[in-house]
Coordinates of C-alpha atoms and ligand atoms in Angstrom, one line a residue:
M1 CA 36.6 -12.3 -47.5
N2 CA 33.0 -13.5 -47.5
N3 CA 31.1 -10.3 -46.6
D4 CA 32.4 -8.2 -49.4
R5 CA 32.1 -10.7 -52.1
K6 CA 30.5 -9.6 -55.3
Y7 CA 29.7 -12.9 -57.0
P8 CA 28.5 -15.6 -54.7
F9 CA 26.6 -18.2 -56.8
S10 CA 23.0 -19.0 -56.4
W11 CA 20.5 -20.9 -58.5
E12 CA 18.4 -17.8 -58.8
L13 CA 21.2 -16.1 -60.8
L14 CA 20.1 -18.4 -63.7
G15 CA 17.2 -16.0 -63.9
D16 CA 13.7 -16.1 -65.3
I17 CA 14.6 -17.0 -68.9
E18 CA 11.1 -17.2 -70.2
L19 CA 10.5 -13.7 -69.0
G20 CA 13.8 -12.3 -70.1
R21 CA 14.0 -13.9 -73.6
P22 CA 10.5 -14.2 -74.9
N23 CA 11.8 -14.3 -78.5
L24 CA 15.2 -16.0 -78.3
G25 CA 14.2 -18.5 -75.6
K26 CA 16.3 -20.9 -73.5
N27 CA 18.6 -22.4 -76.1
I28 CA 21.8 -21.2 -77.5
P29 CA 24.2 -22.8 -80.0
L30 CA 26.6 -25.0 -78.1
E31 CA 29.5 -23.1 -79.7
V32 CA 28.6 -20.1 -77.5
Y33 CA 28.9 -22.2 -74.3
R34 CA 32.2 -23.7 -75.4
L35 CA 33.5 -20.3 -76.5
M36 CA 32.9 -18.9 -73.1
Q37 CA 34.3 -21.9 -71.2
F38 CA 37.4 -22.3 -73.3
T39 CA 38.3 -18.6 -73.3
F40 CA 37.8 -18.5 -69.5
R41 CA 40.1 -21.5 -69.3
D42 CA 42.8 -19.9 -71.4
V43 CA 42.8 -16.7 -69.4
I44 CA 42.7 -18.5 -66.0
E45 CA 45.6 -20.7 -67.2
Q46 CA 47.7 -17.8 -68.3
R47 CA 47.2 -16.1 -65.0
Y48 CA 47.3 -19.1 -62.6
G49 CA 48.9 -22.1 -64.5
S50 CA 47.5 -25.4 -65.7
Q51 CA 47.1 -27.1 -62.4
A52 CA 45.3 -24.3 -60.7
T53 CA 43.0 -24.0 -63.7
D54 CA 42.1 -27.7 -63.5
E55 CA 41.4 -27.3 -59.8
I56 CA 39.2 -24.2 -60.4
F57 CA 37.3 -26.1 -63.1
Y58 CA 36.8 -29.1 -60.9
Q59 CA 35.7 -26.9 -58.0
A60 CA 33.3 -24.9 -60.2
G61 CA 31.9 -28.2 -61.7
Y62 CA 31.4 -29.4 -58.1
M63 CA 29.5 -26.2 -57.2
A64 CA 27.4 -26.6 -60.3
G65 CA 26.7 -30.3 -59.6
A66 CA 25.7 -29.6 -56.0
A67 CA 23.2 -26.9 -57.1
F68 CA 22.0 -29.1 -60.0
Y69 CA 21.4 -32.0 -57.6
R70 CA 19.3 -29.8 -55.3
N71 CA 17.3 -28.0 -58.0
A72 CA 17.1 -30.4 -60.9
I73 CA 17.3 -33.9 -59.5
G74 CA 16.1 -33.7 -55.9
S75 CA 15.9 -36.4 -53.3
S76 CA 15.5 -39.9 -54.6
G77 CA 14.5 -43.3 -53.1
D78 CA 16.7 -46.2 -54.1
P79 CA 19.9 -45.9 -56.1
N80 CA 18.2 -47.0 -59.3
E81 CA 15.7 -44.1 -59.0
F82 CA 18.6 -41.7 -58.4
I83 CA 20.3 -42.9 -61.5
R84 CA 17.0 -42.8 -63.6
K85 CA 16.3 -39.2 -62.4
T86 CA 19.9 -38.2 -63.0
Q87 CA 19.9 -39.6 -66.5
A88 CA 16.6 -37.9 -67.3
A89 CA 17.8 -34.5 -66.0
L90 CA 21.1 -34.7 -67.9
K91 CA 19.3 -35.5 -71.1
E92 CA 16.6 -32.9 -70.5
M93 CA 19.3 -30.2 -70.1
S94 CA 21.2 -31.6 -73.1
I95 CA 24.3 -32.1 -70.9
G96 CA 24.9 -35.7 -72.0
I97 CA 23.7 -39.3 -72.1
L98 CA 24.7 -41.0 -68.9
R99 CA 25.2 -44.7 -68.5
I100 CA 26.4 -46.6 -65.5
E101 CA 28.9 -49.3 -66.5
Q102 CA 29.8 -50.6 -63.1
A103 CA 28.4 -49.8 -59.7
D104 CA 29.5 -51.0 -56.3
V105 CA 27.3 -49.1 -53.9
E106 CA 28.9 -50.7 -50.8
Q107 CA 32.4 -49.7 -51.8
G108 CA 31.3 -46.4 -53.4
Q109 CA 33.0 -47.3 -56.7
F110 CA 31.4 -46.4 -60.0
I111 CA 32.4 -46.4 -63.7
L112 CA 30.1 -44.2 -65.7
T113 CA 30.0 -42.8 -69.2
V114 CA 28.7 -39.6 -70.7
A115 CA 28.1 -39.7 -74.4
E116 CA 27.6 -36.6 -76.5
D117 CA 29.2 -34.7 -73.6
L118 CA 28.5 -31.0 -73.6
D119 CA 32.2 -30.1 -73.0
C120 CA 34.1 -32.2 -75.3
S121 CA 32.1 -34.2 -77.9
G122 CA 33.5 -33.4 -81.4
L123 CA 36.6 -31.5 -80.2
P124 CA 39.9 -32.2 -81.9
E125 CA 42.0 -35.1 -80.4
L126 CA 44.3 -33.5 -77.9
G127 CA 45.9 -36.5 -76.2
Y128 CA 44.5 -35.6 -72.8
E129 CA 41.1 -35.6 -71.1
V130 CA 39.5 -32.2 -70.8
C131 CA 36.3 -32.8 -68.8
T132 CA 37.6 -31.5 -65.5
Y133 CA 34.4 -29.5 -64.9
D134 CA 32.4 -32.7 -65.4
E135 CA 34.5 -34.6 -62.9
G136 CA 33.6 -32.1 -60.2
F137 CA 30.0 -32.0 -61.4
I138 CA 29.6 -35.8 -61.1
A139 CA 31.4 -35.9 -57.8
A140 CA 28.8 -33.5 -56.4
L141 CA 25.9 -35.5 -57.8
L142 CA 27.1 -38.7 -56.2
E143 CA 27.8 -36.9 -52.9
G144 CA 24.3 -35.3 -53.1
Y145 CA 22.7 -38.7 -53.2
F146 CA 25.1 -40.9 -51.2
G147 CA 26.0 -38.4 -48.6
R148 CA 29.8 -39.2 -48.9
K149 CA 32.6 -37.5 -50.6
F150 CA 33.7 -38.8 -54.0
I151 CA 36.8 -38.2 -56.2
V152 CA 36.0 -38.5 -59.9
K153 CA 38.6 -38.9 -62.6
E154 CA 37.9 -39.0 -66.3
V155 CA 39.8 -41.9 -67.9
D156 CA 38.5 -41.7 -71.5
C157 CA 37.4 -38.6 -73.4
W158 CA 36.5 -37.6 -77.0
C159 CA 39.8 -35.7 -76.8
T160 CA 41.8 -38.9 -76.1
G161 CA 40.3 -40.5 -79.2
D162 CA 37.3 -42.2 -77.5
R163 CA 33.8 -41.6 -78.6
T164 CA 32.4 -41.3 -75.1
C165 CA 33.7 -39.9 -71.8
R166 CA 34.3 -42.4 -69.1
F167 CA 34.7 -41.5 -65.5
E168 CA 35.8 -43.5 -62.5
A169 CA 34.3 -42.4 -59.2
Q170 CA 35.6 -43.5 -55.8
A171 CA 34.2 -42.6 -52.4
V172 CA 36.7 -41.3 -50.0
Ligands
ZN1 ZN1 35.5 -35.8 -72.1

């Protein structure tokens, strides 16, 4: 399968935006990002079902998080520096405002929140969490720094009536 693939991801695919968009620049309205994400999600669900869609979004978020860690965060010293750099990168890229609510580095257990989240802030209340992509993304960031696998689950979301997304992360 691998040799004839058309679309393997690489960070370089993000392109030279300054060169390519001298007038329009780096930023787009967030609606455009959400329009693409939620129409992809609809089509994938129609074709593959809800569970596979969530798995695909988690896996894509994980791939993005791994690349983001390598390219936008980089190696860090102590855990506090990793968290500071991650907070700064997520804010710089307008992804969200990260806070760590609980951290047990030994056990690999974390509770963290992302306010003003890119994927869900301001959406209608839906009665379920929607930030599956973020779950994978955060899992990859933690794995990048700590060098162990994490499972991340969103437990509160704008779409469940909360005003911040809350994630539980557990090393496996
Ligand atoms: Zn959310």
